[in-house]
Structure formats: C-alpha cells, structure tokens
mmCIF file of C-alpha atoms and ligand atoms in Angstrom:
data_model
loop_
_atom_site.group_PDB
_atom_site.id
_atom_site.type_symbol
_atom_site.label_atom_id
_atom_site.label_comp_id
_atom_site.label_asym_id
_atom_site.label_seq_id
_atom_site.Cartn_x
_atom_site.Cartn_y
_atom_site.Cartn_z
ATOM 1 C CA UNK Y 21 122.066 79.500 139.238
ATOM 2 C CA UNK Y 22 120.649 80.640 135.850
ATOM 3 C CA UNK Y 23 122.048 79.444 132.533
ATOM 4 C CA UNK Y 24 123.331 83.399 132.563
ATOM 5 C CA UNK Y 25 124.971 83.300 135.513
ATOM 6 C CA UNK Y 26 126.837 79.893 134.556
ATOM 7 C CA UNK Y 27 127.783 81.698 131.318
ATOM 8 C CA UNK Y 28 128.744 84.627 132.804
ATOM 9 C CA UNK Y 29 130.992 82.406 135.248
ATOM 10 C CA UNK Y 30 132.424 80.606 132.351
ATOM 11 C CA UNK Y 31 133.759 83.649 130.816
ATOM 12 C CA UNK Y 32 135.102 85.388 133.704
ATOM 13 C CA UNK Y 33 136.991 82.006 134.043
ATOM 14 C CA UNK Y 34 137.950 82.146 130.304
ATOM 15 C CA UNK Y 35 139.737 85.917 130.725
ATOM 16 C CA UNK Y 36 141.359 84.790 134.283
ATOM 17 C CA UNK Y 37 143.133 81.660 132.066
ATOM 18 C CA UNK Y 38 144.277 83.898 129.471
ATOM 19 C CA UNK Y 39 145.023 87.265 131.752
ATOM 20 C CA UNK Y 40 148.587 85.723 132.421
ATOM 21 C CA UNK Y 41 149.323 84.463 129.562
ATOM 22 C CA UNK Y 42 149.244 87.534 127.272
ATOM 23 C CA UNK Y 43 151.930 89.781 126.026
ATOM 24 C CA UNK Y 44 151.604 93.425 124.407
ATOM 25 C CA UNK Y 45 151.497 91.723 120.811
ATOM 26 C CA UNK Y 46 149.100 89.303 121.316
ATOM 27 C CA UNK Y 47 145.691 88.970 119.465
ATOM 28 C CA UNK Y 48 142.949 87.476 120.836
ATOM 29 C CA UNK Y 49 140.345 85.201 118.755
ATOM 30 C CA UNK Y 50 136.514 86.432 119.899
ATOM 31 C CA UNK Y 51 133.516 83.599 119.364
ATOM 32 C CA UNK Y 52 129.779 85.221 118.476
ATOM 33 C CA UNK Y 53 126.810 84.677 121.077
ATOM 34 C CA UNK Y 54 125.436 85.223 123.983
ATOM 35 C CA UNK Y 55 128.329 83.829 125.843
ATOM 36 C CA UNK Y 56 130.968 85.025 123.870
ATOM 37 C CA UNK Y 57 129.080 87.957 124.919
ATOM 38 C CA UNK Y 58 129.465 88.122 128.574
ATOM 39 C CA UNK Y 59 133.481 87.206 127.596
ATOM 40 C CA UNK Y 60 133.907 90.069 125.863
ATOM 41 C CA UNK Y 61 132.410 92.671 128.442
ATOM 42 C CA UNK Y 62 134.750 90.929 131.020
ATOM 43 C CA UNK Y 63 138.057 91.580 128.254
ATOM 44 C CA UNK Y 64 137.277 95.191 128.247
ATOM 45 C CA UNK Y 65 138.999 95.159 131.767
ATOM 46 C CA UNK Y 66 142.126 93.984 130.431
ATOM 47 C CA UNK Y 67 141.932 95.837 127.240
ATOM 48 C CA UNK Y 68 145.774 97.228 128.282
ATOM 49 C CA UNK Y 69 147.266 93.939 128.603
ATOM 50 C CA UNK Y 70 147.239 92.795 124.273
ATOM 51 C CA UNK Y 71 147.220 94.463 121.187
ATOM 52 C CA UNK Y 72 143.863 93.781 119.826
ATOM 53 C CA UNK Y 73 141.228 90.919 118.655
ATOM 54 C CA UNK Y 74 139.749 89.056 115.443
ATOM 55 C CA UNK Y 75 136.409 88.749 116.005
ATOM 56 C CA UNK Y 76 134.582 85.731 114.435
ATOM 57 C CA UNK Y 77 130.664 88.105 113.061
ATOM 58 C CA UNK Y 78 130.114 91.549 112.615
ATOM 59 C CA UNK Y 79 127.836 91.783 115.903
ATOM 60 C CA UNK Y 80 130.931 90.776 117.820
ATOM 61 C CA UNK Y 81 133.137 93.429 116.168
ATOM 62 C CA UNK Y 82 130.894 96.193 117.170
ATOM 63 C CA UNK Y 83 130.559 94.814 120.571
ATOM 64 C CA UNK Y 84 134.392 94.945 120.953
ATOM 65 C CA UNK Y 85 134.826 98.492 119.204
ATOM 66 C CA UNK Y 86 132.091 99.881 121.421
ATOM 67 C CA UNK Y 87 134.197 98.489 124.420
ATOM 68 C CA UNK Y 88 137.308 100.621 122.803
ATOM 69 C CA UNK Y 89 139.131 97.145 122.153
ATOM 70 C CA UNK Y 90 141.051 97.301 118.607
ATOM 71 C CA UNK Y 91 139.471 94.755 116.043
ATOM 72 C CA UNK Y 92 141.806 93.705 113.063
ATOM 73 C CA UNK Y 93 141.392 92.114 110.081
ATOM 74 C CA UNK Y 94 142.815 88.819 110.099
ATOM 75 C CA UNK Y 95 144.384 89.101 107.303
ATOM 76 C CA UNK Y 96 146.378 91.889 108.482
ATOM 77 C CA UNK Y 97 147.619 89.548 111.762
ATOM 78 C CA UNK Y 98 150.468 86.667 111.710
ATOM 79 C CA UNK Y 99 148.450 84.395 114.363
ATOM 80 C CA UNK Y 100 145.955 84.259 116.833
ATOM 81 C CA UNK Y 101 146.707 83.549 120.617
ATOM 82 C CA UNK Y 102 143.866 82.306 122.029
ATOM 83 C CA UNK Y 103 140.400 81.838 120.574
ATOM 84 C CA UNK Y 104 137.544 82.005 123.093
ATOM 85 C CA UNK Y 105 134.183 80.983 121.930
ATOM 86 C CA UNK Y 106 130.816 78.670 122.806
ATOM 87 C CA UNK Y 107 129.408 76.250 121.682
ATOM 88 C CA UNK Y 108 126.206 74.839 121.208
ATOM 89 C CA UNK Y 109 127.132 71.082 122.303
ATOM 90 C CA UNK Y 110 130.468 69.669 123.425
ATOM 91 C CA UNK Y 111 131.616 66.151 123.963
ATOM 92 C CA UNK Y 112 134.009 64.967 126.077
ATOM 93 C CA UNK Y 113 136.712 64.577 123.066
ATOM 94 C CA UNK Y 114 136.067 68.760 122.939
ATOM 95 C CA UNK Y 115 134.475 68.346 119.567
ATOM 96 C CA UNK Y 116 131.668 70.596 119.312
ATOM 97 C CA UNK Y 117 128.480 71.676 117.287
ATOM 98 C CA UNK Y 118 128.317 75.285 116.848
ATOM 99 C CA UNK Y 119 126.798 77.912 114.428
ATOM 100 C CA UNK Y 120 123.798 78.530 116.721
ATOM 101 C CA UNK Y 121 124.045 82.168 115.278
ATOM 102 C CA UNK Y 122 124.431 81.559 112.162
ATOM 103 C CA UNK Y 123 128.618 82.583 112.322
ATOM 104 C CA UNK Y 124 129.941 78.973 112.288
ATOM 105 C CA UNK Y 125 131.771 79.963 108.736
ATOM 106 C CA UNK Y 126 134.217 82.546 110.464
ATOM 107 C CA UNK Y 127 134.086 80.660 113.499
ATOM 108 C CA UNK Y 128 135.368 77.957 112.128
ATOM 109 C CA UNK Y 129 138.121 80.297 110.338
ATOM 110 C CA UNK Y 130 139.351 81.751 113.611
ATOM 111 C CA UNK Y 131 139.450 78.853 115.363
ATOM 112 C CA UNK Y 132 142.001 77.470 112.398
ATOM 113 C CA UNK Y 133 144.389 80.127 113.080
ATOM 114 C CA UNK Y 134 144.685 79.836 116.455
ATOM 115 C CA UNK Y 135 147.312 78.221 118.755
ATOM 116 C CA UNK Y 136 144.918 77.362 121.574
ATOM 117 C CA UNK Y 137 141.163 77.328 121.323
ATOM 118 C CA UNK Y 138 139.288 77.468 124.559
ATOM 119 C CA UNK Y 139 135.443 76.583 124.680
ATOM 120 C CA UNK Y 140 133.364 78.164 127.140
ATOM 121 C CA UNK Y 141 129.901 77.065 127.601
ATOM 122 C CA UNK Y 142 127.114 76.083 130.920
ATOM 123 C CA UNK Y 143 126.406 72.873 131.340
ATOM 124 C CA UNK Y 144 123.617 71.907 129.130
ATOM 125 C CA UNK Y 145 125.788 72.128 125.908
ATOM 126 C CA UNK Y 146 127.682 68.910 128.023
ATOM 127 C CA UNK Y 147 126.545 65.814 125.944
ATOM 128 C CA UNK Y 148 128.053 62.399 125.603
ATOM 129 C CA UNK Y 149 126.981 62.240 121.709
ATOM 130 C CA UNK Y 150 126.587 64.896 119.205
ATOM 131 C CA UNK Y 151 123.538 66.007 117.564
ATOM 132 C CA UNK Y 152 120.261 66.776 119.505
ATOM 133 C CA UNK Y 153 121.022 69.643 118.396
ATOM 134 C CA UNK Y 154 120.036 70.479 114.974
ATOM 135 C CA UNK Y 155 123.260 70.838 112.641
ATOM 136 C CA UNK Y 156 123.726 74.660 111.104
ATOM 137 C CA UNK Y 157 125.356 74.386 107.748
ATOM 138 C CA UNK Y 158 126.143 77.623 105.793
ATOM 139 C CA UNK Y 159 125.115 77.018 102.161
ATOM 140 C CA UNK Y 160 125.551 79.034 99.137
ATOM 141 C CA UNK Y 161 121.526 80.120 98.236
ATOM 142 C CA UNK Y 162 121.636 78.690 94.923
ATOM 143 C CA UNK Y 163 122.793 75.506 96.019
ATOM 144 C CA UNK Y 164 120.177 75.289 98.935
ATOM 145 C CA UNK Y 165 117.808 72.830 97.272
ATOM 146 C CA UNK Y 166 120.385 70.462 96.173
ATOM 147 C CA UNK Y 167 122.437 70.540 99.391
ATOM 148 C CA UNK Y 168 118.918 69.603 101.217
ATOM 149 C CA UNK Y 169 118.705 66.470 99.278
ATOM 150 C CA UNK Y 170 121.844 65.387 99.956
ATOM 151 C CA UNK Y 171 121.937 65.913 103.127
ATOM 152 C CA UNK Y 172 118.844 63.784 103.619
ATOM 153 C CA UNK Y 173 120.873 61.031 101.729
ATOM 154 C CA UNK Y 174 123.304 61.333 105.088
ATOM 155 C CA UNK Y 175 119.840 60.492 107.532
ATOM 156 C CA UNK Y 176 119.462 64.189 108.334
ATOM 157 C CA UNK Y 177 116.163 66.015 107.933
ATOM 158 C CA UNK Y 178 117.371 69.586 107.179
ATOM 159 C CA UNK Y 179 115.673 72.865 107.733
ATOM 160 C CA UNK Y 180 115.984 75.935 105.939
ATOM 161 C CA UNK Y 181 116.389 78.706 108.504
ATOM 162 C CA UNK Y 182 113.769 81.171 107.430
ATOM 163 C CA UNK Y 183 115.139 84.762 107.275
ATOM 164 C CA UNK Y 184 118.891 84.411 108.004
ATOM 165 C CA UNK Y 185 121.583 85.690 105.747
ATOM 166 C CA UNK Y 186 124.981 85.348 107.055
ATOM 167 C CA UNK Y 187 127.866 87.938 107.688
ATOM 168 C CA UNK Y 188 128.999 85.939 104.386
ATOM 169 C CA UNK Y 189 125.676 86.365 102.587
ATOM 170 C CA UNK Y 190 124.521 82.757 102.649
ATOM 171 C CA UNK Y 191 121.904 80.928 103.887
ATOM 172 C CA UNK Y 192 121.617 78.490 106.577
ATOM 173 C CA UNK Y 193 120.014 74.800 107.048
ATOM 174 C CA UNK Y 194 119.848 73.317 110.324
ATOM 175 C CA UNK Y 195 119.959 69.559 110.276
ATOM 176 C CA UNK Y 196 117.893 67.906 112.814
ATOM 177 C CA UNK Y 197 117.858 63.890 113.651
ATOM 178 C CA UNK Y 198 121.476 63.495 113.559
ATOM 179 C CA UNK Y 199 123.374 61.429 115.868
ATOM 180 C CA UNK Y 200 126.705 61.903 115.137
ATOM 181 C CA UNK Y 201 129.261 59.203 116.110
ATOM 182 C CA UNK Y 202 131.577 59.751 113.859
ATOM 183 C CA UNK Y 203 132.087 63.941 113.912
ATOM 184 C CA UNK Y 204 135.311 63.783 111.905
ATOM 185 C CA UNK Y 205 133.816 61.611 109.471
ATOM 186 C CA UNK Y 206 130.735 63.814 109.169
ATOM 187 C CA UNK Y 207 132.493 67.276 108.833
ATOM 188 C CA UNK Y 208 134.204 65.930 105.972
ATOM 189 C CA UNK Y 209 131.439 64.511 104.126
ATOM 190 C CA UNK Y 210 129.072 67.176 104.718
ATOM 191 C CA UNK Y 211 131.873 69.625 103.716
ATOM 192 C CA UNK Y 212 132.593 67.717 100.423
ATOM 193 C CA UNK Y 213 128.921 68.505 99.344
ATOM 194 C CA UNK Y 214 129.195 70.980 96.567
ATOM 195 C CA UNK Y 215 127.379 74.132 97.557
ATOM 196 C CA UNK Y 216 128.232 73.964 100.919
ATOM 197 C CA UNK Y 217 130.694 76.547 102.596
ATOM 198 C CA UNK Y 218 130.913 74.570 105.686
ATOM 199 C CA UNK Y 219 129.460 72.656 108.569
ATOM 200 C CA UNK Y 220 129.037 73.195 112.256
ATOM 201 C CA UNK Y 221 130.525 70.379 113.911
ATOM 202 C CA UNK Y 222 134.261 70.970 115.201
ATOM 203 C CA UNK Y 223 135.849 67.964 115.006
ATOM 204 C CA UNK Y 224 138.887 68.541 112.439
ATOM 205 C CA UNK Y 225 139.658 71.336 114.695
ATOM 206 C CA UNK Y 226 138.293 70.915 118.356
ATOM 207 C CA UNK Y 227 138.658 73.227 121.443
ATOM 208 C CA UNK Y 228 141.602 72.282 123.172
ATOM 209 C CA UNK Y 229 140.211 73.714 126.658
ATOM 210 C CA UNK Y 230 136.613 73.503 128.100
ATOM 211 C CA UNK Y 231 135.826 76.073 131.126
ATOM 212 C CA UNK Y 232 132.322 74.351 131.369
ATOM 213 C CA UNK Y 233 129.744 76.566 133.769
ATOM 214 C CA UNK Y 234 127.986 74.112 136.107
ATOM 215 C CA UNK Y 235 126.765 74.683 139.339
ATOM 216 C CA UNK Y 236 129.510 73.124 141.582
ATOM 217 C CA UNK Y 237 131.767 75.656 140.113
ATOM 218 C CA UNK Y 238 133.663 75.951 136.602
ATOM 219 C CA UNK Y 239 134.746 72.927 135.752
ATOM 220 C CA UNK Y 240 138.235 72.999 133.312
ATOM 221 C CA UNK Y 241 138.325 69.726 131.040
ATOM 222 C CA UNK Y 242 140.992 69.386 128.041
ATOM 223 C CA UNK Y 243 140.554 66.942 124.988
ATOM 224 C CA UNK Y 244 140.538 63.608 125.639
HETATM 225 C C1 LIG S 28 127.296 81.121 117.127
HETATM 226 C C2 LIG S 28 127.737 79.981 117.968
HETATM 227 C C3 LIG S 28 127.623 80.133 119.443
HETATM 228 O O1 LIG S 28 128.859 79.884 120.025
HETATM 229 C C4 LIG S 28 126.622 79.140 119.960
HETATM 230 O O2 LIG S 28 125.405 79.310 119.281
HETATM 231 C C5 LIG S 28 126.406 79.298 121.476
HETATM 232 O O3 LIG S 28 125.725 80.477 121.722
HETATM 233 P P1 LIG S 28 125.381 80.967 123.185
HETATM 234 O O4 LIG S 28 126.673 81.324 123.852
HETATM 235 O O5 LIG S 28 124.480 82.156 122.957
HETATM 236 O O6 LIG S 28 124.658 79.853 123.907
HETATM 237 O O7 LIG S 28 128.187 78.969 117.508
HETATM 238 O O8 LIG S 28 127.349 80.806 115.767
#
C-alpha cells in the first residue's frame, strides 16, 4: 500500500470510531494536513450526524466549508468532542511532534479543549524516540534571532523555514538534531523561551487514541 492509502485508511477508521459516538450538539476538533485531509472528505458523509467543527488552519476551514460542514469559532463553542489530527512522529506514550504545516500553534489550541484527542497517522510517523524529525517552533519574527540562539543552547541546530508565515503571522524554525527523551521536559523549556509562541512536541497534552495506518490493517493503540 502507499503512504496515501494507509492515510486514507487511518481516517476512514478515525470517522467509523467517532460515527457512534456523536450527538446533534457535538463539535468536532479538525487537525491540518494531508491526512487530516483525507479525514475530512470522509466527515462530509456524516455531516448530519453533529452540529459543526473547529478547525485547527485556515486551509482546513475552507476545506470543511467547501464540503458544506459548519465551521465555528471556538470561542463561540463550550467544548470540543473529539479532536482528530496527524502527526508528524508518535511514540508509544502518544506524545507526538507535529507542526509539519506550519499550524502546530492552533493545533496545539484545539487539542487543549478537547475531551478526547485521537491521532491518526501511517506507519512511518511510528518511532520509539522523538526527534528525527526536525522540531517546528512558531516564533514571533522579531524574536527569531534570539530564539535561534537559545535554542542551540538546548543541542538543537534550528532552521529558519524560508517563506512561511503562519495563520498567526509568525515565523517558523525547525529544529533538527534533537533527540528528545524527555518531551515534557522539552515542551516546557522550549516554551519558556521568550519570543516563542509555542513548540511542536505534544507531550503536556498527548493524543489519547492512535488509529496508526500500517499494512496489516489499522492498528488502534491508546497512551501508555
Ligand atoms: C500540520 C501537522 C500535521 O498533522 C503533520 O504535519 C502531518 O501531516 P500529514 O498528515 O500531511 O503527514 O502537524 O501542522
């Protein structure tokens, strides 16, 4: 199977968990990428079955609206039911690195407000230890410099991701040669930086369901 098709799987798997589940009021949390993607073409079949979403970027707002499904503000909304979103690695304690697409911020946001967070991902985001893949962390553009530096002081070599603003109008560096043992640890320090809005890994908050795409099959895994 193609990385595609496992994502694809993993999201069909992600609305078949949640199609029981909902009621007429509930809101549904909706993740930014490629396989958040795929979910949300599969929720436009169910579109009848809850009120309406939160999404977690713009691009996945205007996915949803083209799909007819209601996006609200979440401010306007008392809580989320379910956030579905991927990742870009995932250990087996569910704590993740995201922000692949530059949305971690509001990812990160949705994710807080939400009673039960369900990762969806194939198989190559599966990794014992976190970090081969380079760290996104959103940064205020004044503060880009400085953040660098002290993020080097941490043993990470950070790049400065040419060309992206995010849906928050900040700019991103992606922090490569990390290996991140302690993720709780690290989310807090990194966070404490001044300048910095926030960091990719999920640790504080980690899924609390993993529909991973592999191919035996979609394999369900909860935190550890
Ligand atoms: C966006 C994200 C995505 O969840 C992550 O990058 C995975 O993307 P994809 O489903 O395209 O592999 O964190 O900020």
């Amino acid at each position: 199977m193609t990385q595609d098709e496992l994502k694809r799987a993993t999201a069909r798997a992600a609305v078949d968990y949640i199609t029981p589940k909902l009621e007429a009021d509930s809101i549904v949390g909706v993740g930014t990428g490629s396989t958040a993607n795929f979910f949300i073409d599969y929720l436009a079949e169910i579109k009848g079955l809850f009120d309406g979403t939160v999404a977690s970027s713009e691009a996945s707002a205007e996915r949803l609206k083209a799909h007819g499904i209601p996006v609200y503000d979440l401010n306007s909304v008392d809580g989320i039911q379910f956030y579905i979103d991927g990742a870009d690695e995932a250990n087996p304690a569910l704590q993740l690195i995201k922000g692949g697409g530059a949305a971690l911020t509001r990812e990160k946001i949705v994710a807080a407000c939400s009673d039960e967070f369900v990762c969806i991902a194939d198989e190559s985001k599966w990794v014992p230890i976190l970090g081969e893949f380079p760290l996104p962390v959103e940064v205020i553009p004044m503060a880009r410099s400085f953040v660098a530096r002290e993020l080097v002081k941490l043993g990470g070599d950070p790049v400065y991701r040419q060309g992206v603003t995010t849906d928050n109008g900040n700019v991103i560096l992606d922090v490569h040669n990390l290996k991140i043992t302690e993720p709780r640890a690290l989310e807090e320090a990194i966070n404490n930086i001044t300048g910095v809005v926030t960091n990719g890994i999920f640790a504080l908050r980690p899924a609390d369901l993993m529909l991973l795409g592999t191919t035996a099959g979609v394999k369900t895994f909860s935190a550890q």
